[in-house]
PDB file of C-alpha atoms in Angstrom:
ATOM      1  CA  MET A 667     -66.620  13.178  50.884  1.00 76.00           C
ATOM      2  CA  LYS A 668     -65.207  11.263  53.745  1.00 86.00           C
ATOM      3  CA  ILE A 669     -61.574   9.981  53.286  1.00 93.00           C
ATOM      4  CA  THR A 670     -59.952   7.163  55.449  1.00 90.00           C
ATOM      5  CA  ASN A 671     -56.498   5.288  55.388  1.00 92.00           C
ATOM      6  CA  ASN A 672     -54.481   3.811  58.036  1.00 95.00           C
ATOM      7  CA  TRP A 673     -53.520   7.135  59.721  1.00 97.00           C
ATOM      8  CA  PHE A 674     -57.197   8.314  59.947  1.00 97.00           C
ATOM      9  CA  PRO A 675     -59.278   5.555  60.519  1.00 97.00           C
ATOM     10  CA  PHE A 676     -62.532   7.527  61.113  1.00 96.00           C
ATOM     11  CA  GLY A 677     -61.857   9.568  58.152  1.00 94.00           C
ATOM     12  CA  TYR A 678     -61.945  13.189  57.156  1.00 94.00           C
ATOM     13  CA  ASN A 679     -64.068  15.461  55.049  1.00 91.00           C
ATOM     14  CA  ARG A 680     -62.307  16.657  52.037  1.00 85.00           C
ATOM     15  CA  ASP A 681     -64.588  19.172  51.215  1.00 82.00           C
ATOM     16  CA  SER A 682     -65.508  20.646  54.787  1.00 85.00           C
ATOM     17  CA  LYS A 683     -64.716  24.271  55.675  1.00 87.00           C
ATOM     18  CA  LYS A 684     -64.724  23.543  59.436  1.00 91.00           C
ATOM     19  CA  ALA A 685     -61.484  23.913  61.609  1.00 91.00           C
ATOM     20  CA  ARG A 686     -59.366  20.725  60.981  1.00 95.00           C
ATOM     21  CA  VAL A 687     -58.087  19.065  64.374  1.00 98.00           C
ATOM     22  CA  PHE A 688     -55.679  16.289  64.427  1.00 98.00           C
ATOM     23  CA  CYS A 689     -55.847  14.175  67.669  1.00 98.00           C
ATOM     24  CA  PHE A 690     -52.954  12.340  69.023  1.00 98.00           C
ATOM     25  CA  HIS A 691     -53.502   9.635  71.525  1.00 97.00           C
ATOM     26  CA  TYR A 692     -52.037   8.715  75.092  1.00 96.00           C
ATOM     27  CA  ALA A 693     -49.544   5.905  75.465  1.00 93.00           C
ATOM     28  CA  GLY A 694     -51.518   2.676  75.643  1.00 92.00           C
ATOM     29  CA  GLY A 695     -54.472   4.174  73.703  1.00 93.00           C
ATOM     30  CA  SER A 696     -55.527   4.345  70.119  1.00 96.00           C
ATOM     31  CA  ALA A 697     -57.589   6.827  67.778  1.00 97.00           C
ATOM     32  CA  ALA A 698     -60.826   5.124  69.451  1.00 96.00           C
ATOM     33  CA  ALA A 699     -60.180   7.537  72.347  1.00 96.00           C
ATOM     34  CA  PHE A 700     -61.357  10.446  70.221  1.00 97.00           C
ATOM     35  CA  LYS A 701     -64.007   8.564  68.116  1.00 96.00           C
ATOM     36  CA  HIS A 702     -67.090  10.153  70.017  1.00 95.00           C
ATOM     37  CA  TRP A 703     -65.307  13.636  68.991  1.00 97.00           C
ATOM     38  CA  THR A 704     -65.707  12.727  65.048  1.00 95.00           C
ATOM     39  CA  ILE A 705     -69.785  13.414  65.147  1.00 91.00           C
ATOM     40  CA  SER A 706     -70.846  15.599  62.006  1.00 86.00           C
ATOM     41  CA  CYS A 707     -72.697  17.996  64.162  1.00 89.00           C
ATOM     42  CA  LEU A 708     -69.558  19.767  65.882  1.00 93.00           C
ATOM     43  CA  THR A 709     -68.390  22.982  64.713  1.00 92.00           C
ATOM     44  CA  VAL A 710     -64.733  21.507  64.409  1.00 94.00           C
ATOM     45  CA  GLU A 711     -63.760  18.710  62.544  1.00 96.00           C
ATOM     46  CA  PHE A 712     -61.597  16.289  64.686  1.00 97.00           C
ATOM     47  CA  ILE A 713     -59.550  13.923  62.899  1.00 97.00           C
ATOM     48  CA  PRO A 714     -58.024  11.065  65.393  1.00 98.00           C
ATOM     49  CA  VAL A 715     -54.513   9.513  64.205  1.00 98.00           C
ATOM     50  CA  GLU A 716     -53.973   6.033  64.468  1.00 98.00           C
ATOM     51  CA  LEU A 717     -50.307   5.043  65.068  1.00 97.00           C
ATOM     52  CA  PRO A 718     -48.916   1.659  63.809  1.00 97.00           C
ATOM     53  CA  GLY A 719     -49.620  -1.244  65.936  1.00 96.00           C
ATOM     54  CA  LYS A 720     -52.676   0.437  67.612  1.00 95.00           C
ATOM     55  CA  GLY A 721     -56.497   0.014  67.329  1.00 95.00           C
ATOM     56  CA  THR A 722     -57.281  -0.389  63.451  1.00 96.00           C
ATOM     57  CA  ARG A 723     -53.605  -1.257  62.760  1.00 97.00           C
ATOM     58  CA  ILE A 724     -52.917  -3.696  65.382  1.00 95.00           C
ATOM     59  CA  SER A 725     -51.668  -6.257  63.074  1.00 95.00           C
ATOM     60  CA  GLU A 726     -48.725  -3.694  62.152  1.00 96.00           C
ATOM     61  CA  PRO A 727     -45.685  -3.549  64.266  1.00 95.00           C
ATOM     62  CA  CYS A 728     -45.140  -0.856  66.989  1.00 96.00           C
ATOM     63  CA  PHE A 729     -42.840   2.181  66.290  1.00 96.00           C
ATOM     64  CA  GLU A 730     -40.561   2.169  69.248  1.00 97.00           C
ATOM     65  CA  LYS A 731     -38.248   5.082  67.573  1.00 97.00           C
ATOM     66  CA  PHE A 732     -39.495   8.610  67.752  1.00 97.00           C
ATOM     67  CA  ASP A 733     -37.552  10.045  64.844  1.00 97.00           C
ATOM     68  CA  CYS A 734     -38.606   6.868  62.498  1.00 97.00           C
ATOM     69  CA  LEU A 735     -42.429   7.357  63.668  1.00 98.00           C
ATOM     70  CA  ILE A 736     -42.371  11.052  63.029  1.00 98.00           C
ATOM     71  CA  GLU A 737     -40.990  10.615  59.574  1.00 96.00           C
ATOM     72  CA  GLU A 738     -43.671   8.065  58.636  1.00 96.00           C
ATOM     73  CA  LEU A 739     -46.282  10.388  60.184  1.00 98.00           C
ATOM     74  CA  LEU A 740     -45.545  13.754  57.921  1.00 97.00           C
ATOM     75  CA  SER A 741     -46.517  12.016  54.904  1.00 94.00           C
ATOM     76  CA  GLY A 742     -49.856  10.887  56.144  1.00 94.00           C
ATOM     77  CA  LEU A 743     -50.352  14.298  57.625  1.00 96.00           C
ATOM     78  CA  MET A 744     -49.633  16.193  54.441  1.00 95.00           C
ATOM     79  CA  THR A 745     -52.061  14.064  52.468  1.00 92.00           C
ATOM     80  CA  ALA A 746     -54.754  14.994  54.717  1.00 94.00           C
ATOM     81  CA  ILE A 747     -53.706  18.700  55.516  1.00 93.00           C
ATOM     82  CA  ASN A 748     -53.672  19.532  51.618  1.00 86.00           C
ATOM     83  CA  ASN A 749     -53.086  23.175  51.879  1.00 86.00           C
ATOM     84  CA  ARG A 750     -55.712  23.692  54.634  1.00 89.00           C
ATOM     85  CA  PRO A 751     -55.452  25.659  58.069  1.00 93.00           C
ATOM     86  CA  PHE A 752     -55.150  22.879  60.697  1.00 97.00           C
ATOM     87  CA  TYR A 753     -54.742  22.517  64.337  1.00 98.00           C
ATOM     88  CA  PHE A 754     -52.857  19.776  66.818  1.00 98.00           C
ATOM     89  CA  PHE A 755     -54.183  18.246  70.070  1.00 98.00           C
ATOM     90  CA  GLY A 756     -52.341  15.854  71.942  1.00 98.00           C
ATOM     91  CA  HIS A 757     -52.661  14.046  75.160  1.00 98.00           C
ATOM     92  CA  SER A 758     -49.931  12.725  77.008  1.00 97.00           C
ATOM     93  CA  MET A 759     -47.537  10.972  74.559  1.00 97.00           C
ATOM     94  CA  GLY A 760     -49.769  12.481  71.994  1.00 98.00           C
ATOM     95  CA  ALA A 761     -48.668  15.930  73.109  1.00 98.00           C
ATOM     96  CA  ILE A 762     -45.185  15.087  72.411  1.00 98.00           C
ATOM     97  CA  ILE A 763     -45.652  13.660  69.231  1.00 98.00           C
ATOM     98  CA  ALA A 764     -48.102  16.635  68.216  1.00 98.00           C
ATOM     99  CA  PHE A 765     -45.357  19.251  69.124  1.00 98.00           C
ATOM    100  CA  GLU A 766     -42.541  17.330  67.293  1.00 98.00           C
ATOM    101  CA  ALA A 767     -44.854  16.944  64.017  1.00 98.00           C
ATOM    102  CA  ALA A 768     -45.440  20.644  64.198  1.00 98.00           C
ATOM    103  CA  TYR A 769     -41.601  21.191  64.292  1.00 98.00           C
ATOM    104  CA  GLN A 770     -40.604  19.062  61.574  1.00 98.00           C
ATOM    105  CA  LEU A 771     -43.647  20.150  59.523  1.00 98.00           C
ATOM    106  CA  LYS A 772     -42.369  23.802  59.768  1.00 98.00           C
ATOM    107  CA  CYS A 773     -38.905  22.731  59.006  1.00 97.00           C
ATOM    108  CA  LYS A 774     -39.461  20.391  55.784  1.00 97.00           C
ATOM    109  CA  TYR A 775     -42.616  21.917  54.330  1.00 96.00           C
ATOM    110  CA  GLY A 776     -43.031  25.476  55.753  1.00 97.00           C
ATOM    111  CA  ILE A 777     -46.378  24.816  57.201  1.00 97.00           C
ATOM    112  CA  GLN A 778     -47.554  24.502  60.759  1.00 97.00           C
ATOM    113  CA  PRO A 779     -50.849  24.286  62.811  1.00 98.00           C
ATOM    114  CA  GLU A 780     -52.744  27.257  63.567  1.00 97.00           C
ATOM    115  CA  LYS A 781     -52.251  26.317  67.453  1.00 98.00           C
ATOM    116  CA  LEU A 782     -50.942  23.572  69.566  1.00 98.00           C
ATOM    117  CA  ILE A 783     -53.079  22.284  72.339  1.00 98.00           C
ATOM    118  CA  VAL A 784     -51.400  19.683  74.736  1.00 98.00           C
ATOM    119  CA  ALA A 785     -52.759  17.972  77.640  1.00 98.00           C
ATOM    120  CA  GLY A 786     -51.351  16.141  80.655  1.00 97.00           C
ATOM    121  CA  ARG A 787     -47.537  15.603  79.568  1.00 98.00           C
ATOM    122  CA  HIS A 788     -44.377  17.763  80.886  1.00 97.00           C
ATOM    123  CA  ALA A 789     -42.860  20.093  78.361  1.00 98.00           C
ATOM    124  CA  PRO A 790     -40.327  18.776  75.932  1.00 98.00           C
ATOM    125  CA  HIS A 791     -37.138  19.944  77.320  1.00 98.00           C
ATOM    126  CA  HIS A 792     -37.980  18.731  80.777  1.00 97.00           C
ATOM    127  CA  PRO A 793     -37.245  15.169  82.141  1.00 93.00           C
ATOM    128  CA  ASP A 794     -39.957  12.895  82.481  1.00 92.00           C
ATOM    129  CA  PRO A 795     -41.189  12.834  86.175  1.00 90.00           C
ATOM    130  CA  SER A 796     -42.644   9.237  85.768  1.00 88.00           C
ATOM    131  CA  MET A 797     -41.427   6.686  87.937  1.00 87.00           C
ATOM    132  CA  PHE A 798     -42.072   3.678  85.618  1.00 91.00           C
ATOM    133  CA  LYS A 799     -39.610   2.984  82.671  1.00 93.00           C
ATOM    134  CA  SER A 800     -39.865   0.570  80.001  1.00 93.00           C
ATOM    135  CA  HIS A 801     -37.300  -1.822  81.158  1.00 94.00           C
ATOM    136  CA  MET A 802     -39.141  -2.871  84.280  1.00 93.00           C
ATOM    137  CA  ASP A 803     -41.085  -5.891  84.690  1.00 94.00           C
ATOM    138  CA  ASP A 804     -44.980  -6.317  83.705  1.00 93.00           C
ATOM    139  CA  GLU A 805     -45.876  -6.428  87.560  1.00 94.00           C
ATOM    140  CA  ALA A 806     -44.482  -2.881  87.751  1.00 93.00           C
ATOM    141  CA  LEU A 807     -46.199  -1.910  84.314  1.00 94.00           C
ATOM    142  CA  ILE A 808     -49.713  -3.108  85.689  1.00 93.00           C
ATOM    143  CA  GLY A 809     -48.810  -1.028  88.899  1.00 93.00           C
ATOM    144  CA  GLU A 810     -48.486   1.716  86.428  1.00 91.00           C
ATOM    145  CA  LEU A 811     -51.671   1.279  84.779  1.00 92.00           C
ATOM    146  CA  LYS A 812     -53.568   1.046  88.292  1.00 90.00           C
ATOM    147  CA  ARG A 813     -51.808   4.219  89.369  1.00 88.00           C
ATOM    148  CA  LEU A 814     -52.888   6.207  86.121  1.00 87.00           C
ATOM    149  CA  ASN A 815     -56.419   4.666  86.556  1.00 85.00           C
ATOM    150  CA  GLY A 816     -57.240   5.180  82.899  1.00 84.00           C
ATOM    151  CA  THR A 817     -57.712   1.460  81.960  1.00 88.00           C
ATOM    152  CA  PRO A 818     -60.959   0.019  82.276  1.00 86.00           C
ATOM    153  CA  ARG A 819     -61.589  -2.457  85.077  1.00 87.00           C
ATOM    154  CA  GLU A 820     -62.656  -5.158  83.016  1.00 89.00           C
ATOM    155  CA  ILE A 821     -59.724  -4.802  81.105  1.00 89.00           C
ATOM    156  CA  MET A 822     -57.394  -5.042  84.194  1.00 92.00           C
ATOM    157  CA  GLU A 823     -59.314  -8.320  85.644  1.00 89.00           C
ATOM    158  CA  ASN A 824     -59.158 -10.036  82.283  1.00 92.00           C
ATOM    159  CA  LYS A 825     -55.256 -11.746  82.389  1.00 89.00           C
ATOM    160  CA  GLU A 826     -55.876 -12.794  78.913  1.00 93.00           C
ATOM    161  CA  ILE A 827     -56.573  -9.372  77.371  1.00 91.00           C
ATOM    162  CA  LEU A 828     -53.876  -7.681  79.623  1.00 92.00           C
ATOM    163  CA  GLN A 829     -51.198  -9.848  78.564  1.00 93.00           C
ATOM    164  CA  PHE A 830     -52.037  -9.314  75.227  1.00 93.00           C
ATOM    165  CA  LEU A 831     -51.890  -5.694  75.711  1.00 93.00           C
ATOM    166  CA  LEU A 832     -48.897  -4.845  77.765  1.00 95.00           C
ATOM    167  CA  PRO A 833     -46.312  -5.637  75.094  1.00 94.00           C
ATOM    168  CA  ILE A 834     -48.317  -3.013  73.035  1.00 94.00           C
ATOM    169  CA  ILE A 835     -48.360  -0.748  76.062  1.00 94.00           C
ATOM    170  CA  ARG A 836     -44.497  -1.273  76.649  1.00 96.00           C
ATOM    171  CA  SER A 837     -43.890  -0.372  73.067  1.00 96.00           C
ATOM    172  CA  ASP A 838     -45.493   3.119  73.647  1.00 95.00           C
ATOM    173  CA  TYR A 839     -43.488   3.817  76.697  1.00 95.00           C
ATOM    174  CA  ARG A 840     -40.233   2.639  74.709  1.00 97.00           C
ATOM    175  CA  LEU A 841     -41.494   5.038  71.818  1.00 97.00           C
ATOM    176  CA  HIS A 842     -41.807   7.929  74.261  1.00 96.00           C
ATOM    177  CA  GLU A 843     -38.319   7.428  75.988  1.00 96.00           C
ATOM    178  CA  SER A 844     -36.756   7.486  72.512  1.00 97.00           C
ATOM    179  CA  TYR A 845     -37.712  11.105  72.052  1.00 97.00           C
ATOM    180  CA  CYS A 846     -34.744  13.333  72.139  1.00 97.00           C
ATOM    181  CA  TYR A 847     -35.189  17.143  72.641  1.00 97.00           C
ATOM    182  CA  ARG A 848     -32.656  19.159  70.393  1.00 97.00           C
ATOM    183  CA  GLY A 849     -33.544  22.678  71.255  1.00 97.00           C
ATOM    184  CA  GLN A 850     -36.706  22.630  68.766  1.00 98.00           C
ATOM    185  CA  LYS A 851     -38.997  25.764  69.393  1.00 98.00           C
ATOM    186  CA  LEU A 852     -42.093  26.538  67.791  1.00 98.00           C
ATOM    187  CA  ASN A 853     -43.495  30.133  66.819  1.00 97.00           C
ATOM    188  CA  LEU A 854     -47.321  29.365  67.429  1.00 97.00           C
ATOM    189  CA  PRO A 855     -49.724  29.554  70.097  1.00 97.00           C
ATOM    190  CA  ILE A 856     -49.735  26.724  72.336  1.00 98.00           C
ATOM    191  CA  ILE A 857     -52.478  25.964  74.868  1.00 97.00           C
ATOM    192  CA  ALA A 858     -51.836  23.567  77.753  1.00 98.00           C
ATOM    193  CA  HIS A 859     -54.216  21.756  79.687  1.00 98.00           C
ATOM    194  CA  ALA A 860     -53.383  20.403  83.045  1.00 98.00           C
ATOM    195  CA  GLY A 861     -55.427  18.189  85.453  1.00 97.00           C
ATOM    196  CA  LYS A 862     -55.489  19.129  89.069  1.00 96.00           C
ATOM    197  CA  ARG A 863     -54.963  15.715  90.345  1.00 95.00           C
ATOM    198  CA  ASP A 864     -52.252  14.736  87.635  1.00 95.00           C
ATOM    199  CA  TYR A 865     -49.280  15.199  89.661  1.00 91.00           C
ATOM    200  CA  GLU A 866     -46.990  14.630  86.891  1.00 93.00           C
ATOM    201  CA  ALA A 867     -48.337  17.237  84.356  1.00 96.00           C
ATOM    202  CA  ASN A 868     -49.920  19.442  86.651  1.00 96.00           C
ATOM    203  CA  ALA A 869     -50.089  23.275  85.990  1.00 97.00           C
ATOM    204  CA  ALA A 870     -46.825  23.663  88.055  1.00 96.00           C
ATOM    205  CA  ILE A 871     -45.263  21.100  85.493  1.00 96.00           C
ATOM    206  CA  MET A 872     -47.020  22.108  82.299  1.00 97.00           C
ATOM    207  CA  LYS A 873     -46.370  25.833  82.661  1.00 97.00           C
ATOM    208  CA  TYR A 874     -43.038  25.144  81.255  1.00 98.00           C
ATOM    209  CA  TRP A 875     -44.356  24.760  77.729  1.00 98.00           C
ATOM    210  CA  ASN A 876     -44.380  28.293  77.247  1.00 97.00           C
ATOM    211  CA  GLU A 877     -40.556  28.160  76.899  1.00 98.00           C
ATOM    212  CA  VAL A 878     -40.877  26.119  73.706  1.00 98.00           C
ATOM    213  CA  THR A 879     -42.741  28.718  71.750  1.00 98.00           C
ATOM    214  CA  ASP A 880     -42.450  31.997  70.710  1.00 97.00           C
ATOM    215  CA  GLY A 881     -45.908  32.554  70.226  1.00 96.00           C
ATOM    216  CA  PRO A 882     -48.673  33.116  72.568  1.00 96.00           C
ATOM    217  CA  PHE A 883     -49.295  30.560  75.560  1.00 97.00           C
ATOM    218  CA  ALA A 884     -52.313  29.810  77.603  1.00 96.00           C
ATOM    219  CA  LEU A 885     -52.514  27.501  80.566  1.00 97.00           C
ATOM    220  CA  LYS A 886     -55.748  26.136  81.997  1.00 96.00           C
ATOM    221  CA  GLU A 887     -56.417  23.847  84.870  1.00 96.00           C
ATOM    222  CA  PHE A 888     -59.317  21.298  84.961  1.00 97.00           C
ATOM    223  CA  ASP A 889     -60.710  18.997  87.665  1.00 96.00           C
ATOM    224  CA  GLY A 890     -59.387  15.492  87.188  1.00 95.00           C
ATOM    225  CA  ASN A 891     -56.518  13.334  87.162  1.00 95.00           C
ATOM    226  CA  HIS A 892     -54.392  12.090  83.973  1.00 95.00           C
ATOM    227  CA  PHE A 893     -57.282  11.132  82.217  1.00 95.00           C
ATOM    228  CA  PHE A 894     -59.318  14.217  82.548  1.00 97.00           C
ATOM    229  CA  VAL A 895     -59.723  14.407  78.965  1.00 97.00           C
ATOM    230  CA  GLN A 896     -61.596  11.425  78.858  1.00 95.00           C
ATOM    231  CA  ASN A 897     -63.448  11.699  82.258  1.00 95.00           C
ATOM    232  CA  LEU A 898     -64.904  15.084  81.828  1.00 96.00           C
ATOM    233  CA  GLY A 899     -66.559  13.979  78.456  1.00 95.00           C
ATOM    234  CA  GLU A 900     -68.676  16.767  77.147  1.00 95.00           C
ATOM    235  CA  GLU A 901     -67.215  19.415  79.415  1.00 96.00           C
ATOM    236  CA  TYR A 902     -63.843  18.838  78.073  1.00 97.00           C
ATOM    237  CA  LEU A 903     -64.808  18.665  74.658  1.00 97.00           C
ATOM    238  CA  SER A 904     -66.725  21.916  74.627  1.00 96.00           C
ATOM    239  CA  GLU A 905     -63.603  23.776  75.999  1.00 95.00           C
ATOM    240  CA  LEU A 906     -61.564  22.292  73.273  1.00 96.00           C
ATOM    241  CA  ILE A 907     -63.705  23.402  70.788  1.00 96.00           C
ATOM    242  CA  ARG A 908     -63.518  26.803  72.337  1.00 95.00           C
ATOM    243  CA  ALA A 909     -59.640  27.012  72.728  1.00 95.00           C
ATOM    244  CA  VAL A 910     -59.704  25.995  68.885  1.00 95.00           C
ATOM    245  CA  SER A 911     -61.924  28.797  67.852  1.00 90.00           C
ATOM    246  CA  ARG A 912     -60.746  31.633  69.978  1.00 84.00           C
ATOM    247  CA  ASN A 913     -58.366  33.904  68.563  1.00 73.00           C
ATOM    248  CA  ASP A 914     -58.144  36.859  70.757  1.00 56.00           C
ATOM    249  CA  TYR A 915     -54.602  36.356  72.164  1.00 49.00           C
ATOM    250  CA  GLY A 916     -53.264  39.774  73.154  1.00 40.00           C
ATOM    251  CA  GLU A 917     -49.563  40.225  74.484  1.00 36.00           C
ATOM    252  CA  ARG A 918     -47.630  36.970  75.313  1.00 40.00           C
ATOM    253  CA  SER A 919     -47.414  38.298  78.976  1.00 35.00           C
ATOM    254  CA  LEU A 920     -50.836  38.009  79.634  1.00 35.00           C
ATOM    255  CA  TYR A 921     -51.237  34.324  79.058  1.00 39.00           C
ATOM    256  CA  THR A 922     -49.067  32.931  81.823  1.00 43.00           C
ATOM    257  CA  VAL A 923     -48.994  33.931  85.472  1.00 38.00           C
ATOM    258  CA  TRP A 924     -47.419  31.850  87.783  1.00 38.00           C
ATOM    259  CA  ASN A 925     -46.892  33.645  91.396  1.00 34.00           C
ATOM    260  CA  ALA A 926     -44.948  32.739  94.142  1.00 29.00           C
ATOM    261  CA  GLN A 927     -48.034  31.080  95.965  1.00 32.00           C
ATOM    262  CA  HIS A 928     -48.197  28.703  92.963  1.00 37.00           C
ATOM    263  CA  SER A 929     -51.468  29.827  91.993  1.00 39.00           C
ATOM    264  CA  VAL A 930     -52.500  29.948  88.264  1.00 40.00           C
ATOM    265  CA  LYS A 931     -54.269  33.087  86.781  1.00 37.00           C
ATOM    266  CA  HIS A 932     -56.715  32.063  84.028  1.00 39.00           C
ATOM    267  CA  HIS A 933     -57.019  33.917  81.105  1.00 40.00           C
ATOM    268  CA  ASN A 934     -59.496  33.729  78.163  1.00 40.00           C
ATOM    269  CA  TYR A 935     -58.353  32.525  75.107  1.00 43.00           C
TER     270      TYR A 935
END
């Protein structure tokens, strides 16, 4: 039986025995970024999370305070988790939402994801390397969207649609900037996925996610820019399913190797 609500517009199967993966989107995105992952034939059940003010919740005000968002989000997650094993996946802004939600779930309810998979974002305790800040004007924001190259051309060339979307995207940047790292640390496996041409979240930057967990850590590079998660299509989806399904972690030291020549040694996970 499929259950839908504001947080999970594409629903989740209450009775499914599949691994359940909650997916958190990038700034300026929505749950629709992962809609094509919700097909029933997959061995994993992906559950895209819709934030207020985005996609199917466009009529609601956007959150611009990170702590307030997490507080509201936890109640929605607890209803869907329902004492079942679960996983978190987050891309870009979604990575830090997934991290903080995992931490707060453990603190407040004594539960946590089986794994946290993060893509395209620097570690929580490191400063944001992005040059764009939310106080900058629309021209700068448009320049940022062009640089990231993840917004469809038909939107970038339609001034009316673009002017409608810019305040929503700016709200996401404000939300992201409001995050405050206070020494939070997890004790679960973290898998970090980095785009080779994502210069603000490449492997050299994302390796520091290993410092915010006492559990195993794995780092894997992919061809592409900041939006490799979307651009690689089925190739990335297959790798993500593999990352969720594999449980052959060994000693922590086996999973993160970064040598003086700045090359990444990959291991199975």
